[in-house]
CSV table of C-alpha atoms and ligand atoms in Angstrom, one decimal:
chain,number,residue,atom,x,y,z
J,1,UNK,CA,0.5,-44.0,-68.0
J,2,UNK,CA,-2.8,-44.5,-69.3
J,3,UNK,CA,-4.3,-44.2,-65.7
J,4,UNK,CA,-2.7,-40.8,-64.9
J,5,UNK,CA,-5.9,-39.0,-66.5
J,6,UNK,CA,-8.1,-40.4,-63.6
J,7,UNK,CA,-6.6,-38.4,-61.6
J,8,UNK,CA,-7.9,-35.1,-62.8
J,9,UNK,CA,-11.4,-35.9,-63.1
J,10,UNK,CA,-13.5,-34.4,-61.0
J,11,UNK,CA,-15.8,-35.1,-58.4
J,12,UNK,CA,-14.8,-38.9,-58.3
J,13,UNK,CA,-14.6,-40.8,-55.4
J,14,UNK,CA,-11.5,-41.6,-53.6
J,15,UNK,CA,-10.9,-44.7,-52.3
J,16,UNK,CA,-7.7,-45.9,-49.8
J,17,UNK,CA,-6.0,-49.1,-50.4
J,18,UNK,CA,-2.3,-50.0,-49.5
J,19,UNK,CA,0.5,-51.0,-51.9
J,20,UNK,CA,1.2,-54.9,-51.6
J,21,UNK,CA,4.7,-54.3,-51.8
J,22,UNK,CA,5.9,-51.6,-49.3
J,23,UNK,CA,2.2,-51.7,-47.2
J,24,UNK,CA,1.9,-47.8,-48.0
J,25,UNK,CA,-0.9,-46.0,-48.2
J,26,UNK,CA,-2.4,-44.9,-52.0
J,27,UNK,CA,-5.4,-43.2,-52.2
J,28,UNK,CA,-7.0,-43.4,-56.0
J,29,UNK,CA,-10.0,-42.4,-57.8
J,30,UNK,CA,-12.7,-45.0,-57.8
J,31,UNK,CA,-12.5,-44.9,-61.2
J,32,UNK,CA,-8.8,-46.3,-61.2
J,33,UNK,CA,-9.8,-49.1,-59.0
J,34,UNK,CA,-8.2,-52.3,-60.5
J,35,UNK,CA,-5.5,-51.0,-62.6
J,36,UNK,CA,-2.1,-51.6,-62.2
J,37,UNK,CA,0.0,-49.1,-61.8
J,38,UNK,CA,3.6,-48.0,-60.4
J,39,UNK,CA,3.3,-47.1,-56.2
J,40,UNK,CA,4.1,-43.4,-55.4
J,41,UNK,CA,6.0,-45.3,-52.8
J,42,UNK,CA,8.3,-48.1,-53.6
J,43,UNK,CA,7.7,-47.7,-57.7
J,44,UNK,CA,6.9,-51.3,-57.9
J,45,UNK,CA,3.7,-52.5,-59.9
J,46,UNK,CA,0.4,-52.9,-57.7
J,47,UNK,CA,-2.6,-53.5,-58.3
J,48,UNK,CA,-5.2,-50.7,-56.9
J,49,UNK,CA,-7.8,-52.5,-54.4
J,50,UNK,CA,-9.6,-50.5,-52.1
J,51,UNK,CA,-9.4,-51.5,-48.2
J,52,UNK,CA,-12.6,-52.9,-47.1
J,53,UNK,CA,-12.2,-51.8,-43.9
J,54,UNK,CA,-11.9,-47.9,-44.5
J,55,UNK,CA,-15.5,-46.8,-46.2
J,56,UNK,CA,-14.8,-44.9,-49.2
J,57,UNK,CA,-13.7,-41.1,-49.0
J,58,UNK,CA,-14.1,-38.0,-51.1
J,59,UNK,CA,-11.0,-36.9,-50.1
J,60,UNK,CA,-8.7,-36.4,-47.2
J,61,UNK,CA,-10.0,-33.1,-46.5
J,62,UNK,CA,-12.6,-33.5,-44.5
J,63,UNK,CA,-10.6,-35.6,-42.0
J,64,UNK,CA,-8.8,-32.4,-42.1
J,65,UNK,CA,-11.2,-29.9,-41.7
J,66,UNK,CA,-13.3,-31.9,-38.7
J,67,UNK,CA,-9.1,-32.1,-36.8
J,68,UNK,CA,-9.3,-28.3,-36.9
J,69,UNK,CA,-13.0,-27.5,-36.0
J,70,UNK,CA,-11.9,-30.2,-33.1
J,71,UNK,CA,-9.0,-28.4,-32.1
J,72,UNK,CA,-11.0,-25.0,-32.3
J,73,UNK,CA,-13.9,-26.6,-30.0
J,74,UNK,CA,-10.9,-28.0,-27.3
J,75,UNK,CA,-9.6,-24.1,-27.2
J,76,UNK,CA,-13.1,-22.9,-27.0
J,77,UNK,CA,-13.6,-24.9,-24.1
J,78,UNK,CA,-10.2,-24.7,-22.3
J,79,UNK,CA,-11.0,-20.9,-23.1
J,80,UNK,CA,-14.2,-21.2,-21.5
J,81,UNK,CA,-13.6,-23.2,-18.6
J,82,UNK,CA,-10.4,-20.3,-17.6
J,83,UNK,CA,-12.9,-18.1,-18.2
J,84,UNK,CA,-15.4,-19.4,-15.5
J,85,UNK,CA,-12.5,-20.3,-13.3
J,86,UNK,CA,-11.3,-16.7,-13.3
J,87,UNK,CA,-14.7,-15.3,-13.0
J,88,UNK,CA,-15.1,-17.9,-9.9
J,89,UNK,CA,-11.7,-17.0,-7.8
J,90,UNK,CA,-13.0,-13.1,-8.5
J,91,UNK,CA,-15.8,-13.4,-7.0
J,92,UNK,CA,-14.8,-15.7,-3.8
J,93,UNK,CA,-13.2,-13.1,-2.1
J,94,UNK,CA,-15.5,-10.6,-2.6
J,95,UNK,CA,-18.2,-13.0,-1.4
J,96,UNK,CA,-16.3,-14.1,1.9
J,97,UNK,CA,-15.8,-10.5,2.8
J,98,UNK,CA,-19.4,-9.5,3.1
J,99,UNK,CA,-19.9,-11.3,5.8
J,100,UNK,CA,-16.7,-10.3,7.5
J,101,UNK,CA,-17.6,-6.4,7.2
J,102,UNK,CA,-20.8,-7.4,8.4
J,103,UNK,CA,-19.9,-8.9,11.4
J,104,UNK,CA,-16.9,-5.9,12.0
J,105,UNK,CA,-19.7,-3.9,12.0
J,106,UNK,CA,-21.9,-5.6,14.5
J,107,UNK,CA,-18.6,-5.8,16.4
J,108,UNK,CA,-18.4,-1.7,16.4
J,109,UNK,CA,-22.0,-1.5,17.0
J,110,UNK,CA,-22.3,-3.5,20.4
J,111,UNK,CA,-19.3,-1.5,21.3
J,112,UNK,CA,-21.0,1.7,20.7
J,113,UNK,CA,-23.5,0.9,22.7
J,114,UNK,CA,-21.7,-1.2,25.6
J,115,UNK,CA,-18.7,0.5,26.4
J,116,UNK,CA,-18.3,3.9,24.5
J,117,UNK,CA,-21.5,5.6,26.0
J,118,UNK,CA,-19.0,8.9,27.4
J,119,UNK,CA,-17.5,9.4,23.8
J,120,UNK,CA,-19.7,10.6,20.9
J,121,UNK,CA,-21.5,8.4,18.6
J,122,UNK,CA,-20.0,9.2,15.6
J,123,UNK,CA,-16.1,8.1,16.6
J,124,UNK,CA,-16.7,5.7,18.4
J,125,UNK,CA,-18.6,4.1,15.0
J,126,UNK,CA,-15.1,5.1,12.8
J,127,UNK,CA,-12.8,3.5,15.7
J,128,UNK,CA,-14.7,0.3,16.1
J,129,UNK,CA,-12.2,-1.8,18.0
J,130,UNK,CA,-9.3,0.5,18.1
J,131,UNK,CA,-8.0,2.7,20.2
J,132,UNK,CA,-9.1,6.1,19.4
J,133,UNK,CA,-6.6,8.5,17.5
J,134,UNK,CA,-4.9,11.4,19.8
J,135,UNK,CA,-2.3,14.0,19.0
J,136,UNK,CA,0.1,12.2,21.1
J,137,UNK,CA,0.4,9.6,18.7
J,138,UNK,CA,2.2,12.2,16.4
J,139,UNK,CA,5.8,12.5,17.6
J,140,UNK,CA,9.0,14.1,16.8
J,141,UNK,CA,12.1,13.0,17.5
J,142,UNK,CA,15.4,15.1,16.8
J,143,UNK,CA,15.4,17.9,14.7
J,144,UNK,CA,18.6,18.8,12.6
J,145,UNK,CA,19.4,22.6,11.0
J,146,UNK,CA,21.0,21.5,7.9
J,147,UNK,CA,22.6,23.9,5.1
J,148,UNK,CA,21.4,22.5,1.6
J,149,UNK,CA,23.9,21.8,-0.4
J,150,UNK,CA,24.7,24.1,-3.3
J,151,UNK,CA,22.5,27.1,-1.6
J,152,UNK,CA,22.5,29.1,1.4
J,153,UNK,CA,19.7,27.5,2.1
J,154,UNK,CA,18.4,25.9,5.7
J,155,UNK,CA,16.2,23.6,6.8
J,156,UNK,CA,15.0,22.0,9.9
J,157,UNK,CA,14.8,18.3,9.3
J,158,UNK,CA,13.2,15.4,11.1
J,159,UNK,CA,11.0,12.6,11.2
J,160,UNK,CA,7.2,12.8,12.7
J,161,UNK,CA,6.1,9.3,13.5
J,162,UNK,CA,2.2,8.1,12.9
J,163,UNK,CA,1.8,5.5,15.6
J,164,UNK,CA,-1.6,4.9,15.1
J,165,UNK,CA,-3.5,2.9,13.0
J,166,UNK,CA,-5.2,6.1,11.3
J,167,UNK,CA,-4.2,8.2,8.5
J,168,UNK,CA,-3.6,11.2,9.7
J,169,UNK,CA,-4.4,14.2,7.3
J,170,UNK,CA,-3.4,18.0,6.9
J,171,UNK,CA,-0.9,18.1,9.3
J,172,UNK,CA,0.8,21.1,10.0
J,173,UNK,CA,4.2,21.4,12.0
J,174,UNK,CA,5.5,24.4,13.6
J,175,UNK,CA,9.0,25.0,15.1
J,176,UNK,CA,10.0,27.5,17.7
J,177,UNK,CA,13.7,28.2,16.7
J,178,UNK,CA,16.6,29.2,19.1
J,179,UNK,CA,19.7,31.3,18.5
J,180,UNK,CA,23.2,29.8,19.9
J,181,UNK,CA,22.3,31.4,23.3
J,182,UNK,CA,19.4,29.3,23.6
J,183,UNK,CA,17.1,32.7,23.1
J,184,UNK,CA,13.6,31.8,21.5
J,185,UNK,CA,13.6,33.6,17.7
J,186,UNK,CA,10.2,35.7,16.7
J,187,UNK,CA,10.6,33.6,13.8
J,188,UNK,CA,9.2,30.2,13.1
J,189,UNK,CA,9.7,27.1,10.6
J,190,UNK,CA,6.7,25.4,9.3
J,191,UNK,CA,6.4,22.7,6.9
J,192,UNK,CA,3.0,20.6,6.1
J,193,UNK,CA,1.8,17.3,4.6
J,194,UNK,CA,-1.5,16.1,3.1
J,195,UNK,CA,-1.5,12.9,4.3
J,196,UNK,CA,0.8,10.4,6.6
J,197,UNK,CA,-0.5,6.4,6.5
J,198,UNK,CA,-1.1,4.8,9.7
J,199,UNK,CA,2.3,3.5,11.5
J,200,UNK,CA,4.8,5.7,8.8
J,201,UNK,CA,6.8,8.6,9.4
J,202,UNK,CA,7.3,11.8,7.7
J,203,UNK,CA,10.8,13.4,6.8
J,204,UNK,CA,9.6,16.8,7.4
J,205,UNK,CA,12.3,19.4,5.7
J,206,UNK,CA,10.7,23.4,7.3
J,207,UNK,CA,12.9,26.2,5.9
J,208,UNK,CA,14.6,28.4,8.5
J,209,UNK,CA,15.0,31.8,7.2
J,210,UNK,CA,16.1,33.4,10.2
J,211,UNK,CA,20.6,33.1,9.8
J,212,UNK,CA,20.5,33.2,13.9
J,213,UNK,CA,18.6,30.4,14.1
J,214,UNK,CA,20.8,27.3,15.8
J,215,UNK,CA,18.2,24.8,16.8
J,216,UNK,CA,14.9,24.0,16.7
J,217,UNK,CA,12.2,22.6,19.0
J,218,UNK,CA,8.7,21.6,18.6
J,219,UNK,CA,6.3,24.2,18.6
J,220,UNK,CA,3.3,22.5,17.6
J,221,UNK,CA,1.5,19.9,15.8
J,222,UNK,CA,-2.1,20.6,14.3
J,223,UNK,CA,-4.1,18.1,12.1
J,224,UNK,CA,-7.4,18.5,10.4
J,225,UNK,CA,-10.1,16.4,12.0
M,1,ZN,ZN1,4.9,-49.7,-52.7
């Protein structure tokens, strides 16, 4: 009981010895060294001898302390090295494609001059290898006069196919509409789009207004260049 004070002096030195009894750890104040008193562990009477093995220790703490500023330098790293991977795999492909547009482009350029000499410069450098775009790529197949439900509303519904590999923009479609004797309306549907992707199709839906109307047939197809 006498000993217990030690323990709240301050800034003595902390040595580690072991109990003899139960071989567990007791730290104690250098101070303290050589008393006898009851282990934390087992309660039985030791003696406190410092290990000679273990150098003596302030404290514990800065065992502590140098476990976390280790475990922060690990994440740092393992942050770091992510970091560089991520930054590497971003830039390989933009790297490998430089050359590859580069050599497209000397592709399209030979062309140009070898084999496109009857068309103008300036498609034949868009097209490069593919075949050029033409209206008959843009096709229509069976239109359908439908009533919408709900309304007295109808439309002329189909699908206009993109088979090329262009985007094809502002296209306009225009129907010539036929009564049930077959006679051509003055009347016309229309309906438009911005844009259709290369190899897609296009629901078109043109409102007839004309009530006579019974089919509909293709009147034309225009696109802006
Ligand atoms: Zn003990």
């Amino acid at each position: 009981m006498g000993f217990q004070p030690l323990f709240f002096m301050s800034d003595s030195k902390y040595l580690k010895g072991s109990c003899q009894h139960c071989n567990n750890h007791i730290e104690f104040p250098a101070e303290a060294s050589g008393s006898v008193v009851s282990c934390p562990h087992c309660g039985s009477q030791v003696t406190l001898i410092a290990d000679t093995s273990t150098a003596p220790q302030k404290s514990s703490q800065p065992t502590a302390l140098f476990a976390i500023i280790g475990t922060v330098a690990i994440i740092a790293l393992i942050g770091g090295g992510l970091f560089f991977w991520k930054q590497k795999r971003g830039s390989t492909p933009s790297r490998s494609s430089i050359p590859m547009a580069a050599n497209i482009n000397s592709n399209s350029a030979d062309q140009s001059v070898t084999t496109t000499s009857n068309t103008n410069a300036t498609s034949s450098a868009q097209t490069g290898t593919k075949k050029p775009k033409s209206p008959s790529d843009l096709t229509v197949g069976d239109i359908q006069l439908q009533q919408t439900k709900g309304s007295s509303l109808v439309y002329a519904n189909g699908t206009l196919k993109n088979d090329s590999d262009y985007q094809r923009f502002g296209i306009r479609l225009e129907l010539d509409l036929f009564d049930a004797k077959g006679q051509k309306l003055s009347t016309k549907a229309q309906d438009y789009i911005n844009v259709i992707e290369p190899h897609h199709d296009w629901q078109f839906h043109a409102l007839v207004v004309d009530s006579k109307a019974k089919s509909a047939k293709v009147g034309s197809i225009k696109e802006e260049d």
